[in-house]
Short mmCIF file of C-alpha atoms in Angstrom, two decimals:
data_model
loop_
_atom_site.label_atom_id
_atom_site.label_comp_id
_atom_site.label_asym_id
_atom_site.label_seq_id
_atom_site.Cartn_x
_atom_site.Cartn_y
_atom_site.Cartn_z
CA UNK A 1 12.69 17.20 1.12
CA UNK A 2 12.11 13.65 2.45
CA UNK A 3 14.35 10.68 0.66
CA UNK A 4 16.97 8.67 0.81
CA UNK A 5 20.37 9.40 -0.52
CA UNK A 6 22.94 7.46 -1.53
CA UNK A 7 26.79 8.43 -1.93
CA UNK A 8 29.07 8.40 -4.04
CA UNK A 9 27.38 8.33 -7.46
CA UNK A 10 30.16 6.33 -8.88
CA UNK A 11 32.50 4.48 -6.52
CA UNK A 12 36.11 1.95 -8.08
CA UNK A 13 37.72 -0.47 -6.43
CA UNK A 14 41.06 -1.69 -6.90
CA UNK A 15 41.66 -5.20 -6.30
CA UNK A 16 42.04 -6.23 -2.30
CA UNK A 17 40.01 -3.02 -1.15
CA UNK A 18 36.99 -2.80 1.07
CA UNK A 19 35.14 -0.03 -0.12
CA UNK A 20 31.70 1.20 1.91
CA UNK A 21 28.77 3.02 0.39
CA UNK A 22 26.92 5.41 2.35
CA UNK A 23 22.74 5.19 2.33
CA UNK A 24 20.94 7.75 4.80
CA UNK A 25 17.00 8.36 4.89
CA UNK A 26 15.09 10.72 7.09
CA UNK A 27 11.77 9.47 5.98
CA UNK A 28 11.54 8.16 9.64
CA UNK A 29 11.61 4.61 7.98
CA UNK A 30 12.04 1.34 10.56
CA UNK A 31 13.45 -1.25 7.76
CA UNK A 32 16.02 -0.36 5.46
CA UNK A 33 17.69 -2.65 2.28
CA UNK A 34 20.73 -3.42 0.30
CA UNK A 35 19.74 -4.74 -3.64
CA UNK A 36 22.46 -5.20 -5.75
CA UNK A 37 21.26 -4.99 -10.04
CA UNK A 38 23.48 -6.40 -12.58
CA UNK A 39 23.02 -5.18 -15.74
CA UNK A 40 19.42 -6.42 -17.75
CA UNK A 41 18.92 -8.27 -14.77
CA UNK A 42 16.34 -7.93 -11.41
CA UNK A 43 17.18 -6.78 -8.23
CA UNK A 44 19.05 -9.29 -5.18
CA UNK A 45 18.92 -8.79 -1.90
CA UNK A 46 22.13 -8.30 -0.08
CA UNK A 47 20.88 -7.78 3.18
CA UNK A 48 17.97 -5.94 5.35
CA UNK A 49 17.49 -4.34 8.59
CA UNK A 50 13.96 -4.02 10.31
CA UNK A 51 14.94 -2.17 13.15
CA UNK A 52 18.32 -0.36 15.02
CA UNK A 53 21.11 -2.43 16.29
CA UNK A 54 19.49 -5.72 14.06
CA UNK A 55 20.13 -7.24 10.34
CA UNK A 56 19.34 -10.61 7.96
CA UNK A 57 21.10 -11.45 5.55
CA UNK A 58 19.36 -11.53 1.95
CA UNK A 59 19.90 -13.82 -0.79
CA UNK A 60 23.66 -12.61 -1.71
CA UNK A 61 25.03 -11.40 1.51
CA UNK A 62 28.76 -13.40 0.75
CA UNK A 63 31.42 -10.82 0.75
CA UNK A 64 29.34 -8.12 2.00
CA UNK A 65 29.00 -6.26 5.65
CA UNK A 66 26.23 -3.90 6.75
CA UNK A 67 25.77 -1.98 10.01
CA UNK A 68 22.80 -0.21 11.38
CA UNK A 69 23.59 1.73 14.83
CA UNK A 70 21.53 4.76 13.67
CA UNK A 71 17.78 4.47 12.45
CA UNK A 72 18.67 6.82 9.75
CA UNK A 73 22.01 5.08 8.08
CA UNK A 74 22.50 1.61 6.82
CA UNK A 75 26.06 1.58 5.09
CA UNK A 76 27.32 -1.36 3.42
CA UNK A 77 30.80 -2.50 2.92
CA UNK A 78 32.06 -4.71 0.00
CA UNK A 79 35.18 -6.62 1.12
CA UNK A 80 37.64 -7.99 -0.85
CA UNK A 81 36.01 -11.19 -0.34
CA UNK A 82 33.40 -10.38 -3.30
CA UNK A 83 34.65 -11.56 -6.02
CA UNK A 84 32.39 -9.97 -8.42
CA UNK A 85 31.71 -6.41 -7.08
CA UNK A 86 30.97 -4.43 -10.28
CA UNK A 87 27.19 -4.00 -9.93
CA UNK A 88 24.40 -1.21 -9.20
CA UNK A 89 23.90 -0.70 -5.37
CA UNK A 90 20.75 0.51 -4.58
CA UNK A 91 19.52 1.00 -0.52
CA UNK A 92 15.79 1.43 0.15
CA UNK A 93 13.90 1.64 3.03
CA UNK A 94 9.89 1.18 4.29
CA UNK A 95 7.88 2.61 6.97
CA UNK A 96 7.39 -0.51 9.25
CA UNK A 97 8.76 -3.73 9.30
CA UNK A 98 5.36 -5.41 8.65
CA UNK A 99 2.51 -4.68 6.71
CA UNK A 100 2.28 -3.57 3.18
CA UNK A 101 4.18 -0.42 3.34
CA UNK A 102 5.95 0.47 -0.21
CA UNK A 103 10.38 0.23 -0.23
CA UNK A 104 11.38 3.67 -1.64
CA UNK A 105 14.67 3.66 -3.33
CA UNK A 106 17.77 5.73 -3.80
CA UNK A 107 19.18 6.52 -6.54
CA UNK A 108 21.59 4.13 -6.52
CA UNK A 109 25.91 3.27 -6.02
CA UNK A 110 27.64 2.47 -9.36
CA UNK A 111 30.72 0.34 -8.44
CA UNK A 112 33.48 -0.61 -11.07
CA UNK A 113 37.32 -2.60 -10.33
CA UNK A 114 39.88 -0.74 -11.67
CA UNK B 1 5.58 -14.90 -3.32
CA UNK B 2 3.36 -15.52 -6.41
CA UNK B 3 4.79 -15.15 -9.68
CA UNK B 4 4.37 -12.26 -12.41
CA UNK B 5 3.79 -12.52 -16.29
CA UNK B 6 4.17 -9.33 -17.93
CA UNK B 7 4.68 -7.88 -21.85
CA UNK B 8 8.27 -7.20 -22.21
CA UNK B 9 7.75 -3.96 -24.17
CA UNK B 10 5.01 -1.77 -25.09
CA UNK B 11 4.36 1.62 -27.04
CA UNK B 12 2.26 4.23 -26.21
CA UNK B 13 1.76 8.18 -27.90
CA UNK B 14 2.37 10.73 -26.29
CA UNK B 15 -0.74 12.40 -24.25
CA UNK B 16 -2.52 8.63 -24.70
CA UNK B 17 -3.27 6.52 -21.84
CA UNK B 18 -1.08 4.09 -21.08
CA UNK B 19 -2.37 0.40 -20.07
CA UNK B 20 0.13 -2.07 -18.40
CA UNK B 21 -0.95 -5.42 -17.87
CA UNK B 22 -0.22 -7.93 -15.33
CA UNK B 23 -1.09 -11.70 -15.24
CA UNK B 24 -0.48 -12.85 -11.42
CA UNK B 25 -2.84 -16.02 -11.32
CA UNK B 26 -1.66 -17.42 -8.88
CA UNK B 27 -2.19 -14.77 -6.45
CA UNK B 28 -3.04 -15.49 -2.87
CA UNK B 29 -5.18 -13.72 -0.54
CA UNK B 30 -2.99 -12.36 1.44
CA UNK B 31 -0.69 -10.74 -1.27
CA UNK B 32 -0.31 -6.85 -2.53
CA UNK B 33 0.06 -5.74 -6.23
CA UNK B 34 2.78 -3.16 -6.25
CA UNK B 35 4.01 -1.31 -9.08
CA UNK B 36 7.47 0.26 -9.43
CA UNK B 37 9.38 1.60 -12.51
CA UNK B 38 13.06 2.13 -13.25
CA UNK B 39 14.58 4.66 -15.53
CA UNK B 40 17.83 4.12 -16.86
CA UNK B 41 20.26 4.85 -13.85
CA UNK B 42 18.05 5.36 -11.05
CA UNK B 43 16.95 3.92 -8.35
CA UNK B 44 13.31 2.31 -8.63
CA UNK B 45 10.31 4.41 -8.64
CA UNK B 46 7.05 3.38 -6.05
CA UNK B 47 3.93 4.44 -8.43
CA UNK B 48 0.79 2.31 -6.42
CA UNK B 49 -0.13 -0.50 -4.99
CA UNK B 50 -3.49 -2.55 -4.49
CA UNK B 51 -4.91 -5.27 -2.82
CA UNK B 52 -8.35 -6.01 -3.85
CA UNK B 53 -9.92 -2.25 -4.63
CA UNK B 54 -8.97 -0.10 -7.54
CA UNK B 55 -6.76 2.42 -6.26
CA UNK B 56 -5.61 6.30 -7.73
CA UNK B 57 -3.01 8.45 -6.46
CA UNK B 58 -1.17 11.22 -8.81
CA UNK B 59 0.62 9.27 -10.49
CA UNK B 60 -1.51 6.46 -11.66
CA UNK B 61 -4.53 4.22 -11.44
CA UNK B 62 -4.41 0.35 -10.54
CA UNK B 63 -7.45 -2.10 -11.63
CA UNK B 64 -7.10 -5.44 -9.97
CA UNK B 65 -9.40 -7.71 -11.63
CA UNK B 66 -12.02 -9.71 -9.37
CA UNK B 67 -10.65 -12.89 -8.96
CA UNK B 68 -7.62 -10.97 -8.77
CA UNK B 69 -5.52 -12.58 -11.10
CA UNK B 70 -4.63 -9.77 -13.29
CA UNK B 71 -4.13 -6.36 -13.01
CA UNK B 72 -3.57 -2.77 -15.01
CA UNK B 73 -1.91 0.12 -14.20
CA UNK B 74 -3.34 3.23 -15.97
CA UNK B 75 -0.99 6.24 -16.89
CA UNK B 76 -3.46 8.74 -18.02
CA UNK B 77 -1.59 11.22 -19.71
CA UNK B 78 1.46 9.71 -20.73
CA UNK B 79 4.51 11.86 -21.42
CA UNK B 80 7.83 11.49 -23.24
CA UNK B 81 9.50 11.33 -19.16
CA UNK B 82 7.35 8.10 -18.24
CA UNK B 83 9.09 6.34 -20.78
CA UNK B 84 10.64 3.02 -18.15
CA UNK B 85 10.87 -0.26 -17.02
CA UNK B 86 7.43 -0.92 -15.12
CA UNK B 87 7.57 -3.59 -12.85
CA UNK B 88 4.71 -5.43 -11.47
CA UNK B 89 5.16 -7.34 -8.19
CA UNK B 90 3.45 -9.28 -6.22
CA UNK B 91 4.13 -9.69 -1.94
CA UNK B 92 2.67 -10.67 0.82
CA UNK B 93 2.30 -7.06 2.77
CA UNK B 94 4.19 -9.18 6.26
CA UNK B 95 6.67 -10.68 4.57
CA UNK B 96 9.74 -11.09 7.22
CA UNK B 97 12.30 -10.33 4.61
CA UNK B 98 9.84 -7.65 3.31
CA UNK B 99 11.97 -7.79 0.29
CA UNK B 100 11.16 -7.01 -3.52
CA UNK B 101 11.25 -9.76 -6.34
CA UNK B 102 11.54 -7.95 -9.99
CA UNK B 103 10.85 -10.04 -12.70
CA UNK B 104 11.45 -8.97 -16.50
CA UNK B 105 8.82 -6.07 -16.38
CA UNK B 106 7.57 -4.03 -19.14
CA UNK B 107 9.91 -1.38 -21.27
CA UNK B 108 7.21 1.26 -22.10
CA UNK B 109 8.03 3.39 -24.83
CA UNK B 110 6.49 7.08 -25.04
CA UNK B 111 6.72 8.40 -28.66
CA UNK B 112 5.63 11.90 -29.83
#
């Protein structure tokens, strides 16, 4: 079946650790996200990528890395530099990067600090 | 992109339609109505999305008013597993960030 998938479920840090999550589609999609949820709260955009070889950064990108050298993989790496990592990571990713195509989501990264 | 205004929880019985609203009144010409719901855990769910027409898919039914300030999304036949977080959003389709703004959305409550 057609999705996105997101690994690992769960993911800890320990203090001074990058740590990357994985986020692969094969939906075909051009653009592909990084949100990161806190808990109660809305989604944040860490960063986005509308096309191979090419990101932006989003609202929160401080302390974060993405790469995209494949159309189907987007993985992101939280550096030690993020203070506050503990959050729910969730990757998406839309058919073109224009027009009103819907983002489909994983379903989702839970990272902790140990 | 225009801002959102929806109940923070509703009820609805089992097999009942459901009816979310959405206040957008500020809504420009140029922007979608999407609706997405969360269960606990998961990722977001796409259900529909408008822009001026009422639209259907499996899921659900979306009735944008005609000045297209408001809008409903219809759940038929709800069941016990559409009990969420429904999120209404609002974007403009070309957006260059082509990101998602959730607001507070709507905790819907299915009860037998």
């Amino acid at each position: 079946d057609g999705g996105i998938t997101q690994s690992p479920k769960y993911l800890f840090r320990k203090e001074g650790q990058n740590v990357t999550l994985s986020c692969e589609q094969n939906l075909n999609h051009d653009a592909m996200y990084w949100y990161r949820q806190d808990p109660g709260q809305g989604l944040r955009l860490i960063y986005y990528s509308q096309i191979v070889n090419d990101f932006q950064k989003g609202d929160i990108a401080e302390g974060y890395s993405v790469s995209r050298e494949k159309k189907e993989s987007f993985p992101l790496t939280v550096t030690s530099a993020q203070k506050n990592p503990t959050a729910f990571y969730l990757c998406a990713s839309s058919a073109h990067r224009e027009g009103n195509q819907p983002q489909h989501f994983g379903d989702g990264t839970r990272l902790s600090i140990l | 992109d225009a801002k959102t205004t929806q109940p923070p929880s509703m009820d609805c019985a089992e097999g009942r339609a459901a009816n979310l609203p959405c206040n957008h009144s500020t809504i420009s010409g140029n922007e979608y109505v999407y609706w997405y719901r969360q269960i606990h855990s998961q990722g977001p769910q796409y259900i529909i999305h408008g822009l001026k027409n009422n639209e259907t898919n499996e899921m659900a039914s979306l009735i944008i008013t005609e000045d297209r300030k408001s809008s409903t999304l219809i759940l038929p036949h709800a069941t016990l597993r559409d009990t969420a977080v429904y999120y209404c959003i609002v974007r403009v389709g070309s957006n260059a960030g082509n990101m998602l703004t959730f607001g507070g959305g709507t905790r819907l409550m299915v009860k037998p």
